């Protein structure tokens, strides 16, 4: 399998709302480096058209939309950062909008997401079957998350279709739409069945991908097991377990992009460092810059600083952090830097916490890539108490930057962080602090363990060194995908 069409709804650095964009980009780059002809295809959102130059038209086509035909164009651009051409699906009325890929400026999902990604799937099917005259027929279509779930289903109806692989980056987004969308998209009537696309009275795009793809993967081995259980399976555990028992579901850990996240070459931090050179001094300079960025007291440079970066949603355990911080302020010297956007009540609670503890808690509400790099470089500990975490990227960045992660033992967090038990510290295997269950007392306890280790510089530096020496680059994961494509 050489010609891989890579269908995804976001791709770094062109358009990103979260880890999916990073994963899609990292995998594209690494698979191309292995000699595969990987061609990403994404919707032509306004932000994408603004970010890319030299865009050429490949084809024009008409697709059956909801209640009316839609004019679509397939465009091609070169994305220099990815060293790859990228195909864009343009349907002006659906994708040329301000806001992010899934939500309008008011923070609500676009009312017509079902039609938007339903038609994206139809156009991708035309591209995959080479019916747009590109002279490039995909041998395999690799789809990602619910936005692309209809593609394996639509391809299953074709004669001699490419093989399909569906990767679940987050099972909790089921891509649910009403029955009316099913009818308006003109899907085969016999697919409205609980053993097909129907899911408790709704159409589920995610279920379509899981059911129809030749193979299914998810982004860590532990998450692949967890989603087969009722408590984590969002009602799809039966189907997932069935695919797993037939050898058609496996977990392949995501990698991280070491050209973007590398303390030795990071252009977004004031002082570069590596495990070999200037680690202790380097981190201290970055910590000073981070404190300065928040106009915090320079004296805090000797205080353990705990960071958080992420979407402010329940999944990330932000409520546990909000509960734990006042307790930590009362019982330790730790200070906190948090950056994120998300649900309004969490944003308000974080702002209040910063106002309540202006000397010890620093908050930025917003999406800020360079601040994220500075936090990874300048903090001592990194908080990631996610209730579930398919893979997670920030803990990998934290390991690489020597910022010891404090994580809930779930999914990809469990697969990548080794707890600093005395035995594992002595064995030079420990890389962070793992706690369970996902509740405030366990988080507080793990943080205290972190602070205790921080008081023992030699042990701290041993753990930090082990963390920084871990290799979570895309190389190994890309090879695992190549192997799967071969099969
Ligand atoms: P998820 O995909 O569930 O959001 P991940 O840990 O896999 O979580 O990836 C999150 C990515 O998005 C990381 O690259 C992280 O640095 C970035 N990120 C999330 N929120 C912010 C923010 N407010 N500012 C900067 N980067 C952010």
mmCIF file of N, CA, C and O in Angstrom, residues 110-146:
data_model
loop_
_atom_site.group_PDB
_atom_site.id
_atom_site.type_symbol
_atom_site.label_atom_id
_atom_site.label_comp_id
_atom_site.label_asym_id
_atom_site.label_seq_id
_atom_site.Cartn_x
_atom_site.Cartn_y
_atom_site.Cartn_z
ATOM 1 N N UNK A 110 -21.898 24.340 14.806
ATOM 2 C CA UNK A 110 -22.628 24.795 13.625
ATOM 3 C C UNK A 110 -23.865 23.933 13.486
ATOM 4 O O UNK A 110 -23.809 22.705 13.663
ATOM 5 N N UNK A 111 -25.001 24.568 13.143
ATOM 6 C CA UNK A 111 -26.280 23.847 13.064
ATOM 7 C C UNK A 111 -26.258 22.761 11.992
ATOM 8 O O UNK A 111 -27.000 21.802 12.052
ATOM 9 N N UNK A 112 -25.377 22.924 11.009
ATOM 10 C CA UNK A 112 -25.405 22.001 9.874
ATOM 11 C C UNK A 112 -24.143 21.131 9.790
ATOM 12 O O UNK A 112 -23.713 20.745 8.709
ATOM 13 N N UNK A 113 -23.554 20.821 10.954
ATOM 14 C CA UNK A 113 -22.335 19.990 10.944
ATOM 15 C C UNK A 113 -22.560 18.647 10.255
ATOM 16 O O UNK A 113 -21.665 18.111 9.614
ATOM 17 N N UNK A 114 -23.767 18.113 10.377
ATOM 18 C CA UNK A 114 -24.065 16.829 9.738
ATOM 19 C C UNK A 114 -23.946 16.927 8.226
ATOM 20 O O UNK A 114 -23.332 16.073 7.577
ATOM 21 N N UNK A 115 -24.515 17.991 7.664
ATOM 22 C CA UNK A 115 -24.415 18.173 6.214
ATOM 23 C C UNK A 115 -22.970 18.500 5.830
ATOM 24 O O UNK A 115 -22.442 17.982 4.838
ATOM 25 N N UNK A 116 -22.316 19.341 6.629
ATOM 26 C CA UNK A 116 -20.937 19.745 6.301
ATOM 27 C C UNK A 116 -20.033 18.508 6.170
ATOM 28 O O UNK A 116 -19.365 18.306 5.166
ATOM 29 N N UNK A 117 -20.026 17.664 7.215
ATOM 30 C CA UNK A 117 -19.090 16.542 7.157
ATOM 31 C C UNK A 117 -19.658 15.357 6.362
ATOM 32 O O UNK A 117 -18.899 14.537 5.851
ATOM 33 N N UNK A 118 -20.982 15.328 6.217
ATOM 34 C CA UNK A 118 -21.583 14.326 5.332
ATOM 35 C C UNK A 118 -21.143 14.567 3.885
ATOM 36 O O UNK A 118 -20.743 13.628 3.170
ATOM 37 N N UNK A 119 -21.162 15.826 3.461
ATOM 38 C CA UNK A 119 -20.762 16.126 2.080
ATOM 39 C C UNK A 119 -19.245 16.048 1.920
ATOM 40 O O UNK A 119 -18.745 15.675 0.855
ATOM 41 N N UNK A 120 -18.516 16.402 2.962
ATOM 42 C CA UNK A 120 -17.056 16.203 2.922
ATOM 43 C C UNK A 120 -16.773 14.729 2.617
ATOM 44 O O UNK A 120 -15.971 14.394 1.741
ATOM 45 N N UNK A 121 -17.510 13.827 3.305
ATOM 46 C CA UNK A 121 -17.309 12.387 3.090
ATOM 47 C C UNK A 121 -17.644 11.992 1.650
ATOM 48 O O UNK A 121 -16.940 11.183 1.033
ATOM 49 N N UNK A 122 -18.694 12.584 1.109
ATOM 50 C CA UNK A 122 -19.069 12.240 -0.270
ATOM 51 C C UNK A 122 -17.972 12.672 -1.251
ATOM 52 O O UNK A 122 -17.623 11.935 -2.174
ATOM 53 N N UNK A 123 -17.436 13.881 -1.050
ATOM 54 C CA UNK A 123 -16.389 14.352 -1.976
ATOM 55 C C UNK A 123 -15.113 13.521 -1.802
ATOM 56 O O UNK A 123 -14.462 13.152 -2.784
ATOM 57 N N UNK A 124 -14.775 13.179 -0.559
ATOM 58 C CA UNK A 124 -13.580 12.349 -0.343
ATOM 59 C C UNK A 124 -13.743 10.993 -1.038
ATOM 60 O O UNK A 124 -12.788 10.453 -1.607
ATOM 61 N N UNK A 125 -14.957 10.466 -1.026
ATOM 62 C CA UNK A 125 -15.212 9.199 -1.716
ATOM 63 C C UNK A 125 -14.914 9.345 -3.217
ATOM 64 O O UNK A 125 -14.290 8.459 -3.827
ATOM 65 N N UNK A 126 -15.337 10.469 -3.800
ATOM 66 C CA UNK A 126 -15.073 10.708 -5.229
ATOM 67 C C UNK A 126 -13.567 10.788 -5.489
ATOM 68 O O UNK A 126 -13.065 10.260 -6.481
ATOM 69 N N UNK A 127 -12.850 11.454 -4.591
ATOM 70 C CA UNK A 127 -11.386 11.581 -4.752
ATOM 71 C C UNK A 127 -10.743 10.197 -4.642
ATOM 72 O O UNK A 127 -9.912 9.804 -5.461
ATOM 73 N N UNK A 128 -11.181 9.437 -3.612
ATOM 74 C CA UNK A 128 -10.569 8.120 -3.366
ATOM 75 C C UNK A 128 -10.752 7.188 -4.551
ATOM 76 O O UNK A 128 -9.872 6.388 -4.875
ATOM 77 N N UNK A 129 -11.908 7.300 -5.200
ATOM 78 C CA UNK A 129 -12.204 6.422 -6.344
ATOM 79 C C UNK A 129 -11.636 6.987 -7.650
ATOM 80 O O UNK A 129 -11.868 6.446 -8.725
ATOM 81 N N UNK A 130 -10.944 8.085 -7.544
ATOM 82 C CA UNK A 130 -10.361 8.778 -8.704
ATOM 83 C C UNK A 130 -11.411 9.102 -9.767
ATOM 84 O O UNK A 130 -11.174 8.921 -10.965
ATOM 85 N N UNK A 131 -12.528 9.624 -9.293
ATOM 86 C CA UNK A 131 -13.550 10.043 -10.266
ATOM 87 C C UNK A 131 -13.469 11.537 -10.539
ATOM 88 O O UNK A 131 -14.367 12.107 -11.145
ATOM 89 N N UNK A 132 -12.399 12.182 -10.055
ATOM 90 C CA UNK A 132 -12.287 13.622 -10.319
ATOM 91 C C UNK A 132 -11.175 13.897 -11.325
ATOM 92 O O UNK A 132 -10.785 15.035 -11.532
ATOM 93 N N UNK A 133 -10.644 12.817 -11.917
ATOM 94 C CA UNK A 133 -9.679 12.995 -12.996
ATOM 95 C C UNK A 133 -8.294 13.401 -12.547
ATOM 96 O O UNK A 133 -7.553 14.043 -13.285
ATOM 97 N N UNK A 134 -7.939 13.010 -11.334
ATOM 98 C CA UNK A 134 -6.610 13.394 -10.842
ATOM 99 C C UNK A 134 -5.553 12.379 -11.274
ATOM 100 O O UNK A 134 -4.356 12.628 -11.183
ATOM 101 N N UNK A 135 -6.010 11.193 -11.692
ATOM 102 C CA UNK A 135 -5.052 10.148 -12.060
ATOM 103 C C UNK A 135 -4.332 9.585 -10.837
ATOM 104 O O UNK A 135 -3.193 9.129 -10.914
ATOM 105 N N UNK A 136 -4.986 9.623 -9.721
ATOM 106 C CA UNK A 136 -4.371 9.131 -8.462
ATOM 107 C C UNK A 136 -5.463 8.385 -7.700
ATOM 108 O O UNK A 136 -6.347 9.002 -7.125
ATOM 109 N N UNK A 137 -5.418 7.055 -7.763
ATOM 110 C CA UNK A 137 -6.447 6.296 -7.035
ATOM 111 C C UNK A 137 -5.873 5.779 -5.723
ATOM 112 O O UNK A 137 -4.838 5.103 -5.716
ATOM 113 N N UNK A 138 -6.550 6.140 -4.659
ATOM 114 C CA UNK A 138 -6.053 5.714 -3.340
ATOM 115 C C UNK A 138 -6.096 4.194 -3.228
ATOM 116 O O UNK A 138 -7.031 3.553 -3.699
ATOM 117 N N UNK A 139 -5.050 3.632 -2.605
ATOM 118 C CA UNK A 139 -5.092 2.202 -2.287
ATOM 119 C C UNK A 139 -5.692 2.006 -0.904
ATOM 120 O O UNK A 139 -6.224 0.949 -0.595
ATOM 121 N N UNK A 140 -5.536 3.039 -0.075
ATOM 122 C CA UNK A 140 -6.081 2.960 1.274
ATOM 123 C C UNK A 140 -6.540 4.356 1.697
ATOM 124 O O UNK A 140 -5.885 5.344 1.378
ATOM 125 N N UNK A 141 -7.669 4.432 2.370
ATOM 126 C CA UNK A 141 -8.126 5.709 2.921
ATOM 127 C C UNK A 141 -8.055 5.601 4.441
ATOM 128 O O UNK A 141 -8.656 4.703 5.034
ATOM 129 N N UNK A 142 -7.282 6.492 5.023
ATOM 130 C CA UNK A 142 -7.114 6.495 6.478
ATOM 131 C C UNK A 142 -7.958 7.652 7.026
ATOM 132 O O UNK A 142 -7.684 8.815 6.734
ATOM 133 N N UNK A 143 -9.008 7.299 7.784
ATOM 134 C CA UNK A 143 -9.968 8.295 8.270
ATOM 135 C C UNK A 143 -9.775 8.516 9.768
ATOM 136 O O UNK A 143 -9.381 7.599 10.489
ATOM 137 N N UNK A 144 -10.114 9.726 10.209
ATOM 138 C CA UNK A 144 -9.876 10.094 11.609
ATOM 139 C C UNK A 144 -11.123 10.700 12.233
ATOM 140 O O UNK A 144 -11.618 11.735 11.773
ATOM 141 N N UNK A 145 -11.608 10.064 13.288
ATOM 142 C CA UNK A 145 -12.714 10.587 14.107
ATOM 143 C C UNK A 145 -14.037 10.763 13.347
ATOM 144 O O UNK A 145 -14.106 10.574 12.143
ATOM 145 N N UNK A 146 -15.068 11.155 14.098
ATOM 146 C CA UNK A 146 -16.448 11.108 13.560
ATOM 147 C C UNK A 146 -16.618 11.913 12.282
ATOM 148 O O UNK A 146 -17.421 11.549 11.425
#
